[in-house]
Coordinates of C-alpha atoms in Angstrom, one line a residue:
X1 CA -117.9 -81.0 34.7
X2 CA -119.3 -77.7 36.0
X3 CA -117.1 -74.7 35.3
X4 CA -116.2 -73.7 38.9
X5 CA -113.5 -76.4 38.9
X6 CA -112.1 -75.1 35.6
X7 CA -112.0 -71.6 37.1
X8 CA -110.3 -72.8 40.3
X9 CA -107.7 -74.6 38.3
X10 CA -107.0 -71.5 36.2
X11 CA -106.6 -69.4 39.3
X12 CA -104.3 -71.9 40.9
X13 CA -102.1 -72.0 37.8
X14 CA -101.9 -68.2 37.8
X15 CA -100.7 -68.4 41.4
X16 CA -98.1 -71.0 40.5
X17 CA -96.8 -68.7 37.8
X18 CA -96.7 -65.7 40.2
X19 CA -94.7 -67.8 42.7
X20 CA -92.3 -69.1 40.1
X21 CA -93.3 -72.7 41.0
X22 CA -93.6 -75.6 38.5
X23 CA -96.0 -77.7 40.5
X24 CA -98.1 -77.9 43.6
X25 CA -99.0 -81.0 45.8
X26 CA -102.5 -80.9 47.3
X27 CA -103.0 -83.9 49.7
X28 CA -106.2 -84.9 51.4
X29 CA -104.9 -83.7 54.8
X30 CA -105.1 -80.8 57.0
X31 CA -102.7 -79.4 59.6
X32 CA -103.9 -81.9 62.2
X33 CA -103.4 -85.0 60.0
X34 CA -106.4 -86.7 61.5
X35 CA -108.6 -89.3 60.0
X36 CA -111.5 -86.9 59.8
X37 CA -111.2 -83.5 58.2
X38 CA -113.6 -80.6 59.0
X39 CA -115.5 -79.1 56.0
X40 CA -113.4 -75.9 56.1
X41 CA -110.2 -77.9 55.5
X42 CA -111.4 -80.0 52.6
X43 CA -109.0 -78.4 50.2
X44 CA -108.6 -81.3 47.8
X45 CA -112.4 -81.5 47.5
X46 CA -112.6 -77.7 46.7
X47 CA -110.1 -78.1 43.9
X48 CA -111.3 -81.4 42.4
X49 CA -114.8 -82.3 43.6
X50 CA -113.5 -85.6 45.1
X51 CA -115.1 -86.5 48.4
X52 CA -113.2 -89.7 49.3
X53 CA -111.3 -90.0 52.6
X54 CA -107.8 -90.5 51.0
X55 CA -106.1 -89.1 48.0
X56 CA -103.9 -86.3 46.6
X57 CA -103.6 -84.1 43.5
X58 CA -100.7 -82.6 41.8
X59 CA -101.0 -79.6 39.5
X60 CA -98.4 -78.3 37.0
X61 CA -98.6 -75.5 34.5
X62 CA -100.2 -77.7 31.9
X63 CA -101.0 -81.1 33.5
X64 CA -102.8 -82.3 36.6
X65 CA -103.5 -85.7 38.1
X66 CA -105.5 -87.1 41.1
X67 CA -104.2 -90.1 43.0
X68 CA -106.5 -92.5 44.9
X69 CA -106.3 -96.0 46.2
X70 CA -108.4 -99.0 45.2
X71 CA -111.4 -98.0 47.3
X72 CA -112.0 -94.9 45.1
X73 CA -111.1 -95.9 41.5
X74 CA -114.8 -95.8 40.5
X75 CA -115.8 -92.9 42.6
X76 CA -113.1 -90.6 41.4
X77 CA -114.2 -91.0 37.7
X78 CA -117.7 -89.9 38.7
X79 CA -116.7 -86.9 40.8
X80 CA -113.6 -85.5 39.1
X81 CA -113.3 -84.1 35.5
X82 CA -111.1 -86.2 33.2
X83 CA -110.6 -83.0 31.2
X84 CA -108.8 -81.4 34.1
X85 CA -107.2 -84.4 35.8
X86 CA -105.8 -87.8 34.8
X87 CA -106.7 -90.6 37.2
X88 CA -103.8 -92.4 38.9
X89 CA -103.5 -95.2 41.5
X90 CA -101.8 -94.0 44.7
X91 CA -99.7 -97.1 45.1
X92 CA -99.0 -98.2 41.6
X93 CA -98.1 -94.6 40.5
X94 CA -97.0 -92.5 43.5
X95 CA -97.4 -88.8 42.9
X96 CA -93.7 -88.1 43.6
X97 CA -92.7 -90.5 40.8
X98 CA -95.4 -89.0 38.6
X99 CA -93.9 -85.5 39.2
X100 CA -90.3 -86.7 38.3
X101 CA -91.6 -88.2 35.0
X102 CA -93.6 -85.1 34.1
X103 CA -91.3 -82.3 35.0
X104 CA -87.8 -81.3 33.9
X105 CA -84.9 -81.8 36.4
X106 CA -84.6 -78.9 38.8
X107 CA -88.2 -77.9 38.7
X108 CA -89.7 -76.4 41.9
X109 CA -92.5 -78.2 43.6
X110 CA -94.5 -76.3 46.2
X111 CA -96.0 -78.1 49.2
X112 CA -97.6 -76.9 52.4
X113 CA -95.5 -78.4 55.3
X114 CA -98.6 -78.3 57.6
X115 CA -100.4 -80.8 55.3
X116 CA -97.6 -83.5 55.3
X117 CA -96.2 -85.7 58.0
X118 CA -92.6 -85.1 59.1
X119 CA -91.8 -88.7 58.0
X120 CA -93.2 -87.9 54.5
X121 CA -90.8 -84.9 54.2
X122 CA -87.8 -87.1 54.9
X123 CA -88.7 -89.7 52.4
X124 CA -89.8 -87.2 49.8
X125 CA -86.5 -85.4 50.0
X126 CA -84.7 -88.7 49.3
X127 CA -87.1 -89.6 46.5
X128 CA -86.7 -86.2 44.7
X129 CA -83.0 -85.7 45.5
X130 CA -81.1 -84.5 42.4
X131 CA -84.4 -84.5 40.4
X132 CA -86.8 -81.8 41.7
X133 CA -86.7 -79.1 44.4
X134 CA -89.2 -79.2 47.2
X135 CA -90.3 -75.7 48.2
X136 CA -92.0 -75.2 51.6
X137 CA -94.9 -72.7 51.4
X138 CA -95.7 -70.3 54.2
X139 CA -99.2 -69.7 52.9
X140 CA -101.6 -72.2 51.3
X141 CA -102.8 -71.0 47.9
X142 CA -106.2 -72.7 48.3
X143 CA -106.9 -70.8 51.5
X144 CA -106.3 -67.6 49.6
X145 CA -108.4 -68.6 46.6
X146 CA -111.3 -70.3 48.4
X147 CA -114.0 -67.6 48.4
X148 CA -117.0 -69.4 49.9
X149 CA -115.0 -71.4 52.4
X150 CA -117.1 -72.8 55.2
X151 CA -116.8 -71.2 58.7
X152 CA -114.9 -73.5 61.0
X153 CA -117.1 -75.6 63.4
X154 CA -116.7 -74.1 66.8
X155 CA -118.1 -76.5 69.4
X156 CA -118.5 -76.1 73.1
X157 CA -115.7 -77.5 75.3
X158 CA -116.9 -80.3 77.5
X159 CA -115.2 -80.9 80.8
X160 CA -115.0 -84.6 81.6
X161 CA -115.4 -85.4 85.3
X162 CA -113.4 -88.1 87.1
X163 CA -116.6 -90.2 87.3
X164 CA -116.2 -90.7 83.5
X165 CA -112.4 -90.6 83.0
X166 CA -111.2 -92.0 86.3
X167 CA -107.9 -90.0 86.6
X168 CA -107.6 -86.2 86.9
X169 CA -105.5 -84.2 84.5
X170 CA -102.8 -83.3 87.0
X171 CA -102.1 -87.0 87.6
X172 CA -102.0 -87.7 83.9
X173 CA -99.6 -84.8 83.3
X174 CA -97.2 -86.1 86.1
X175 CA -97.2 -89.5 84.4
X176 CA -96.3 -88.0 81.0
X177 CA -93.7 -85.7 82.6
X178 CA -92.0 -88.8 84.1
X179 CA -91.8 -90.3 80.6
X180 CA -90.1 -87.1 79.4
X181 CA -87.6 -87.1 82.2
X182 CA -86.8 -90.8 81.4
X183 CA -86.2 -89.8 77.8
X184 CA -84.1 -86.8 79.0
X185 CA -86.5 -84.6 77.1
X186 CA -87.4 -81.0 78.2
X187 CA -90.8 -81.1 76.5
X188 CA -93.0 -82.9 74.0
X189 CA -95.1 -81.4 71.2
X190 CA -98.6 -82.9 71.2
X191 CA -100.2 -82.8 67.8
X192 CA -102.7 -85.7 68.2
X193 CA -106.1 -84.1 69.0
X194 CA -107.2 -87.1 71.0
X195 CA -104.0 -87.0 73.1
X196 CA -104.6 -83.4 74.0
X197 CA -108.2 -84.0 75.0
X198 CA -107.2 -87.2 77.0
X199 CA -104.5 -85.3 78.8
X200 CA -106.7 -82.4 79.9
X201 CA -109.9 -84.4 80.3
X202 CA -111.8 -82.3 77.8
X203 CA -113.8 -83.1 74.7
X204 CA -115.4 -81.1 71.9
X205 CA -117.1 -81.6 68.5
X206 CA -114.9 -79.5 66.2
X207 CA -114.6 -82.5 63.8
X208 CA -117.6 -84.7 62.9
X209 CA -117.3 -88.2 64.4
X210 CA -114.3 -87.3 66.6
X211 CA -115.0 -85.6 70.0
X212 CA -112.1 -83.3 70.1
X213 CA -111.1 -79.6 69.9
X214 CA -108.8 -78.3 67.1
X215 CA -105.8 -77.4 69.2
X216 CA -102.1 -78.0 69.9
X217 CA -100.2 -78.4 73.1
X218 CA -96.7 -78.6 74.6
X219 CA -96.1 -80.6 77.8
X220 CA -92.9 -79.9 79.8
X221 CA -90.9 -82.1 82.1
X222 CA -92.4 -80.2 85.1
X223 CA -95.9 -81.4 84.1
X224 CA -97.0 -77.9 83.0
X225 CA -98.7 -77.5 79.6
X226 CA -99.0 -74.7 77.0
X227 CA -102.4 -75.2 75.5
X228 CA -103.0 -73.4 72.2
X229 CA -106.7 -72.6 71.9
X230 CA -108.7 -69.4 71.5
X231 CA -109.4 -67.9 74.9
X232 CA -113.1 -67.4 74.2
X233 CA -113.5 -71.2 73.9
X234 CA -112.4 -71.8 77.5
X235 CA -115.4 -72.6 79.6
X236 CA -115.9 -71.6 83.2
X237 CA -114.4 -74.0 85.6
X238 CA -111.6 -75.1 83.2
X239 CA -108.7 -73.8 85.4
X240 CA -110.1 -75.7 88.5
X241 CA -110.8 -78.7 86.3
X242 CA -107.2 -79.1 84.9
X243 CA -105.4 -77.8 88.0
X244 CA -102.3 -75.6 88.2
X245 CA -99.8 -75.5 85.4
X246 CA -101.9 -75.2 82.3
X247 CA -101.3 -72.0 80.4
X248 CA -103.9 -71.1 77.7
X249 CA -102.2 -69.3 74.7
X250 CA -103.7 -68.0 71.4
X251 CA -103.0 -70.4 68.5
X252 CA -101.2 -67.6 66.6
X253 CA -98.5 -67.7 69.3
X254 CA -97.6 -71.3 68.6
X255 CA -94.7 -70.6 66.2
X256 CA -93.2 -67.9 68.5
X257 CA -93.3 -70.4 71.4
X258 CA -91.6 -73.1 69.4
X259 CA -88.9 -70.7 68.4
X260 CA -88.1 -70.1 72.1
X261 CA -87.1 -73.8 72.5
X262 CA -83.5 -73.0 71.5
X263 CA -81.1 -75.8 72.7
X264 CA -84.0 -77.7 74.3
X265 CA -84.5 -81.5 73.8
X266 CA -87.9 -81.7 72.2
X267 CA -89.8 -84.9 71.7
X268 CA -91.8 -85.0 68.5
X269 CA -93.6 -88.0 66.9
X270 CA -92.6 -87.9 63.1
X271 CA -95.4 -90.3 62.3
X272 CA -98.2 -88.1 63.7
X273 CA -96.8 -84.5 63.5
X274 CA -96.7 -82.4 60.4
X275 CA -93.5 -81.3 58.7
X276 CA -94.0 -77.7 59.7
X277 CA -93.2 -78.5 63.4
X278 CA -89.9 -80.2 62.3
X279 CA -88.9 -77.3 60.1
X280 CA -89.7 -74.6 62.7
X281 CA -87.9 -76.5 65.5
X282 CA -84.8 -77.2 63.4
X283 CA -84.6 -73.6 62.4
X284 CA -84.9 -72.6 66.0
X285 CA -82.0 -74.7 67.0
X286 CA -83.9 -77.2 69.1
X287 CA -82.7 -80.8 69.5
X288 CA -85.4 -83.1 68.2
X289 CA -86.0 -86.5 69.8
X290 CA -88.0 -88.6 67.3
X291 CA -90.2 -90.6 69.7
X292 CA -93.8 -91.7 69.7
X293 CA -96.4 -89.4 71.3
X294 CA -95.8 -90.0 75.1
X295 CA -99.6 -90.1 75.7
X296 CA -100.3 -93.1 73.4
X297 CA -99.8 -96.1 75.7
X298 CA -101.3 -94.5 78.8
X299 CA -104.4 -93.5 76.7
X300 CA -104.7 -96.9 75.1
X301 CA -104.6 -98.9 78.4
X302 CA -108.0 -97.9 79.8
X303 CA -108.3 -97.5 83.6
X304 CA -111.1 -99.2 85.7
X305 CA -113.5 -96.3 85.3
X306 CA -113.0 -96.1 81.5
X307 CA -113.5 -99.9 81.3
X308 CA -116.7 -99.7 83.3
X309 CA -117.9 -97.0 80.9
X310 CA -117.0 -99.0 77.8
X311 CA -118.9 -102.0 79.1
X312 CA -122.0 -99.9 80.0
X313 CA -122.2 -98.0 76.7
X314 CA -121.8 -101.3 74.8
X315 CA -124.9 -102.7 76.6
X316 CA -126.9 -99.6 75.7
X317 CA -125.5 -99.7 72.1
X318 CA -126.7 -103.3 72.1
X319 CA -130.2 -102.1 72.9
X320 CA -130.1 -99.8 69.8
X321 CA -128.8 -102.7 67.6
X322 CA -131.5 -105.1 68.9
X323 CA -134.2 -102.5 68.1
X324 CA -132.8 -102.0 64.7
X325 CA -132.3 -105.6 63.8
X326 CA -135.8 -106.5 65.1
X327 CA -137.3 -103.7 63.0
X328 CA -135.3 -104.8 60.0
X329 CA -136.5 -108.4 60.2
X330 CA -140.1 -107.3 60.5
X331 CA -139.8 -105.0 57.5
X332 CA -138.3 -107.7 55.4
X333 CA -141.0 -110.2 56.5
X334 CA -143.6 -107.7 55.4
X335 CA -141.9 -107.4 52.0
X336 CA -140.5 -103.9 52.6
X337 CA -136.9 -103.7 51.2
X338 CA -135.5 -100.4 52.2
X339 CA -132.4 -98.6 50.7
X340 CA -129.1 -98.2 52.4
X341 CA -129.6 -94.6 53.4
X342 CA -133.0 -95.3 55.0
X343 CA -131.4 -98.2 57.0
X344 CA -128.5 -96.1 58.2
X345 CA -130.9 -93.3 59.3
X346 CA -133.1 -95.7 61.1
X347 CA -130.2 -97.2 63.0
X348 CA -129.0 -93.7 63.9
X349 CA -132.5 -92.9 65.2
X350 CA -132.4 -95.9 67.5
X351 CA -129.0 -94.9 68.9
X352 CA -130.2 -91.3 69.4
X353 CA -132.9 -92.5 71.8
X354 CA -130.0 -92.7 74.3
X355 CA -129.4 -89.3 75.8
X356 CA -125.7 -90.0 76.3
X357 CA -125.1 -90.4 72.6
X358 CA -123.0 -87.4 71.4
X359 CA -122.3 -88.4 67.8
X360 CA -121.7 -91.4 65.6
X361 CA -118.2 -92.8 65.8
X362 CA -117.9 -92.8 62.0
X363 CA -120.2 -92.6 59.0
X364 CA -122.3 -95.8 59.0
X365 CA -121.3 -98.4 56.3
X366 CA -124.7 -99.6 55.2
X367 CA -124.1 -102.0 52.3
X368 CA -126.7 -104.1 50.5
X369 CA -125.8 -107.1 48.4
X370 CA -122.8 -106.6 46.1
X371 CA -122.1 -103.2 47.6
X372 CA -120.8 -105.0 50.7
X373 CA -118.0 -106.4 48.6
X374 CA -116.4 -103.0 48.9
X375 CA -115.1 -103.1 52.5
X376 CA -115.1 -99.3 52.9
X377 CA -118.3 -98.6 51.0
X378 CA -120.1 -95.4 51.7
X379 CA -123.7 -95.0 50.2
X380 CA -123.3 -91.3 50.5
X381 CA -120.7 -91.3 47.7
X382 CA -122.9 -93.1 45.3
X383 CA -125.3 -91.6 42.7
X384 CA -128.1 -93.3 44.7
X385 CA -128.0 -95.7 47.6
X386 CA -128.4 -99.4 47.0
X387 CA -131.5 -101.4 47.7
X388 CA -132.0 -104.5 49.8
X389 CA -132.8 -107.6 47.8
X390 CA -134.3 -110.9 49.0
X391 CA -132.1 -113.9 49.5
X392 CA -128.9 -111.8 50.0
X393 CA -126.7 -110.4 52.8
X394 CA -126.8 -106.9 54.3
X395 CA -123.6 -105.6 56.0
X396 CA -123.9 -102.7 58.5
X397 CA -120.8 -101.4 60.2
X398 CA -121.6 -98.6 62.7
X399 CA -120.9 -97.1 66.1
X400 CA -121.6 -94.4 68.6
X401 CA -119.7 -91.8 70.6
X402 CA -121.2 -91.9 74.1
X403 CA -120.2 -89.9 77.1
X404 CA -118.8 -93.1 78.7
X405 CA -117.2 -94.8 75.7
X406 CA -117.0 -95.5 72.0
X407 CA -118.6 -98.4 70.1
X408 CA -117.9 -100.0 66.7
X409 CA -119.8 -103.1 65.5
X410 CA -120.3 -104.9 62.2
X411 CA -123.1 -107.3 61.6
X412 CA -123.9 -109.2 58.4
X413 CA -127.6 -110.0 58.2
X414 CA -129.4 -112.7 56.2
X415 CA -132.1 -111.1 54.1
X416 CA -134.4 -113.9 53.2
X417 CA -132.5 -117.2 52.6
X418 CA -128.8 -116.6 51.8
X419 CA -127.1 -119.2 49.4
X420 CA -125.1 -122.1 50.7
X421 CA -122.0 -120.4 49.4
X422 CA -122.8 -117.3 51.5
X423 CA -123.3 -119.4 54.6
X424 CA -120.1 -121.2 54.0
X425 CA -118.1 -118.0 53.7
X426 CA -119.9 -116.5 56.7
X427 CA -119.0 -119.5 58.8
X428 CA -115.3 -119.3 57.8
X429 CA -115.3 -115.7 58.9
X430 CA -117.1 -116.5 62.1
X431 CA -114.7 -119.3 62.9
X432 CA -111.8 -116.8 62.6
X433 CA -113.7 -114.3 64.8
X434 CA -114.2 -116.9 67.5
X435 CA -110.6 -118.1 67.3
X436 CA -109.3 -114.6 68.0
X437 CA -111.9 -114.0 70.7
X438 CA -110.9 -117.2 72.5
X439 CA -107.1 -116.5 72.2
X440 CA -104.7 -116.8 75.1
X441 CA -101.3 -115.2 74.8
X442 CA -98.4 -114.2 77.0
X443 CA -97.5 -110.7 78.0
X444 CA -95.3 -109.1 75.3
X445 CA -97.5 -110.5 72.5
X446 CA -98.0 -108.0 69.6
X447 CA -101.1 -107.8 67.4
X448 CA -99.4 -109.0 64.3
X449 CA -98.6 -112.3 66.1
X450 CA -102.4 -112.9 66.6
X451 CA -103.6 -111.9 63.1
X452 CA -103.3 -115.5 61.7
X453 CA -105.8 -116.8 64.2
X454 CA -108.6 -114.8 62.5
X455 CA -107.5 -115.7 58.9
X456 CA -106.6 -119.4 59.3
X457 CA -109.9 -120.9 58.3
X458 CA -110.2 -118.6 55.2
X459 CA -106.6 -119.3 54.3
X460 CA -107.1 -123.1 54.6
X461 CA -109.7 -122.9 51.8
X462 CA -107.8 -120.3 49.6
X463 CA -109.4 -117.1 50.8
X464 CA -108.3 -113.9 52.5
X465 CA -109.4 -110.3 53.2
X466 CA -107.5 -107.2 52.3
X467 CA -107.7 -105.2 55.6
X468 CA -106.4 -105.4 59.1
X469 CA -108.2 -107.6 61.6
X470 CA -108.3 -105.2 64.5
X471 CA -107.7 -101.5 65.4
X472 CA -107.5 -99.8 68.8
X473 CA -110.5 -97.9 70.0
X474 CA -110.5 -94.9 72.3
X475 CA -112.7 -94.0 75.3
X476 CA -115.1 -91.4 74.0
X477 CA -112.3 -90.5 71.6
X478 CA -111.1 -91.8 68.3
X479 CA -112.7 -95.0 67.0
X480 CA -109.4 -95.7 65.3
X481 CA -106.8 -95.4 68.1
X482 CA -103.2 -96.3 68.1
X483 CA -100.7 -97.6 68.7
X484 CA -102.1 -101.1 69.1
X485 CA -103.5 -103.1 66.1
X486 CA -104.0 -106.6 64.8
X487 CA -102.9 -107.1 61.2
X488 CA -100.4 -108.8 58.9
X489 CA -98.2 -105.7 59.2
X490 CA -95.5 -105.8 61.8
X491 CA -96.4 -103.7 64.8
X492 CA -93.9 -103.7 67.8
X493 CA -96.5 -102.5 70.4
X494 CA -97.3 -105.3 72.9
X495 CA -101.0 -105.7 73.9
X496 CA -101.6 -104.6 77.5
X497 CA -104.5 -105.1 79.9
X498 CA -107.1 -102.3 79.4
X499 CA -106.5 -101.9 75.7
X500 CA -109.6 -102.2 73.5
X501 CA -109.3 -103.6 69.9
X502 CA -111.7 -104.6 67.2
X503 CA -112.0 -108.2 66.1
X504 CA -113.3 -107.9 62.5
X505 CA -112.3 -110.6 60.0
X506 CA -114.2 -110.5 56.7
X507 CA -114.6 -111.9 53.2
X508 CA -115.5 -110.0 50.1
X509 CA -116.5 -111.5 46.7
X510 CA -116.5 -108.8 44.0
X511 CA -119.9 -108.0 42.5
X512 CA -121.6 -110.5 44.7
X513 CA -121.5 -110.1 48.5
X514 CA -119.4 -109.1 51.5
X515 CA -119.2 -110.4 55.0
X516 CA -117.7 -108.9 58.2
X517 CA -118.3 -109.8 61.8
X518 CA -116.9 -107.3 64.3
X519 CA -116.9 -107.0 68.1
X520 CA -114.8 -104.9 70.3
X521 CA -112.5 -106.8 72.6
X522 CA -111.0 -105.8 76.0
X523 CA -107.5 -107.1 76.7
X524 CA -107.7 -108.8 80.2
X525 CA -105.5 -110.9 82.5
X526 CA -106.5 -114.6 82.3
X527 CA -106.2 -117.1 85.2
X528 CA -104.8 -120.4 84.0
X529 CA -103.5 -123.6 85.6
X530 CA -100.1 -123.0 84.2
X531 CA -97.2 -121.1 85.7
X532 CA -97.1 -118.4 82.9
X533 CA -99.3 -115.3 83.2
X534 CA -101.6 -115.0 80.3
X535 CA -103.7 -112.4 78.6
X536 CA -106.9 -112.8 76.6
X537 CA -109.9 -111.0 75.3
X538 CA -113.3 -110.1 76.8
X539 CA -115.9 -109.3 74.2
X540 CA -117.5 -105.9 74.9
X541 CA -120.1 -105.8 72.1
X542 CA -123.5 -107.0 73.0
X543 CA -125.5 -107.9 69.9
X544 CA -126.5 -111.3 68.4
X545 CA -124.6 -112.7 65.5
X546 CA -127.1 -113.9 62.8
X547 CA -127.3 -117.6 63.2
X548 CA -129.5 -117.9 60.1
X549 CA -126.3 -117.2 58.0
X550 CA -124.3 -120.0 59.7
X551 CA -123.5 -123.5 58.4
X552 CA -123.7 -125.0 61.9
X553 CA -122.1 -128.2 61.0
X554 CA -118.9 -126.4 60.1
X555 CA -118.5 -125.2 63.7
X556 CA -116.7 -127.3 66.3
X557 CA -118.1 -128.0 69.7
X558 CA -115.9 -125.4 71.4
X559 CA -116.9 -122.8 68.7
X560 CA -120.6 -123.6 69.3
X561 CA -120.0 -123.3 73.1
X562 CA -118.4 -119.9 72.6
X563 CA -121.2 -118.6 70.4
X564 CA -124.0 -119.9 72.7
X565 CA -122.3 -118.4 75.8
X566 CA -121.8 -115.1 74.0
X567 CA -125.5 -115.0 73.1
X568 CA -126.4 -115.9 76.6
X569 CA -124.5 -112.8 77.8
X570 CA -126.3 -110.6 75.3
X571 CA -129.6 -111.9 76.5
X572 CA -128.8 -111.5 80.2
X573 CA -127.5 -107.9 79.8
X574 CA -129.6 -106.5 76.9
X575 CA -132.8 -108.5 77.5
X576 CA -133.8 -106.6 80.7
X577 CA -133.5 -103.3 78.8
X578 CA -135.9 -104.1 76.0
X579 CA -139.6 -104.9 75.9
X580 CA -142.4 -106.2 73.7
X581 CA -141.5 -107.4 70.2
X582 CA -137.8 -106.4 70.6
X583 CA -137.5 -108.6 73.7
X584 CA -139.2 -111.5 71.9
X585 CA -136.9 -111.0 68.9
X586 CA -133.8 -110.9 71.1
X587 CA -134.8 -114.0 72.9
X588 CA -135.2 -115.9 69.7
X589 CA -131.9 -114.5 68.2
X590 CA -129.9 -115.6 71.2
X591 CA -131.3 -119.1 71.5
X592 CA -128.6 -121.8 71.7
X593 CA -127.9 -123.6 68.5
X594 CA -126.5 -127.1 68.0
X595 CA -125.3 -129.5 65.3
X596 CA -128.0 -130.9 63.1

């Protein structure tokens, strides 16, 4: 391992000694606790070299360990020195338990409260009670030691007109203020970046793949807002855009503002806010109301304008996918088997032909053959990208951030002639996808109650997949949006009309192949003959499912009907927007299929 990491570790241990601390926790988080972390906040990577999206390290005077989950057990050994760190599994060996077993009782463990959730702090204090002392830091040592730290990305603020978002900021703020008054709260601290951007109808690109601005906000029960962002980032027209009652304050005044909330009832979401907010507010004498971010449900249930935008961008995204899949088929037919990076770049180029594309919605998962068996595979984290092989499957999970919506689609493509086993598993996954897409359910139904629909055919034959079936998706915001989801895990949030979720069952056979079929679904009201109002899903994604990978005789007549009708919609809406060989390819790919 190159010596910079050895030097960094030595400097960090010197700092520990100066601070009279016995250990330090370094999570893969920043103060915003978001899914994506900007380069200047990649503190774990700076110390260890690890580039994965989840993990943590602990450092003592003479030992250190890095903790990752099952996705990264191979990657961590390639990126992180085993001379500096031992490798640990996040779940099987939690880092708090590791600290207890490696430090004498009473040892002091430093942590930056900005890098940990408030809910983490509570459980950590219970775990370490009587064993170790947690010490909240006011300064992060890595920030002090990081000499060549990247400059933060400062993007332009984008004002989102009502033609895109449907409802003005003042109306949204009144809605949230009503929620506060119902909860008898004087204000709510907003720490979710997408909630702040949704509330003020603004976007940015401070974080790759997430169209937000790095900021904080406090909304009060009179619908006014304190918005903490550097004044030089406010674009002209902002005051008129948001309307009266939005005060722009420098970020460095956030703590002072929180300290003025003495005796106030303050709503704070412990699952999304960092522990620093809890500590500051408790010390200030505020009364904390532990409630979910009040913007979540309003943001999740899209209005008519947002729904129209989501439908429109999915059709344009379908054009890019059709161009890509047509190109891919022609290349394979010509005997040209590209690598995963080239394929991801080509797909990005097709999406970029659309002038409304602002960014990708996440790093493309481009996985050839056995690499697709790793469901969160990233070719960029490999020594070299994998290569397509004939008679195999290629999985591509991708999406775009468009001005009028966000897309997320996975297609598993037959390269040559897939084996009968591959077709069988593909068909079991497809049957589950169709079962969820066709579901009817009463108001009040939660995602975990629907999850079995997507798994039933795999379960019947002794198979399963180790990830959720569906996550919420934002409107030109986060591709992974709460609070709704579809998974085995209990989730008390009922699905509502206007919510958008993914439908993505899969199957993964280690060292051989992986399959996932993903569309985005809109929750809609369904008219039935019965006397009970029902909800269902309307598929938003407009791209063929590869019929060459299907064992048609395993599909029932209703399943075939669904598939053929879906393909007819793709042809009717995407077909008029493509020409030449792409149109010919799409017409063939959407042809009805029937039992043999």
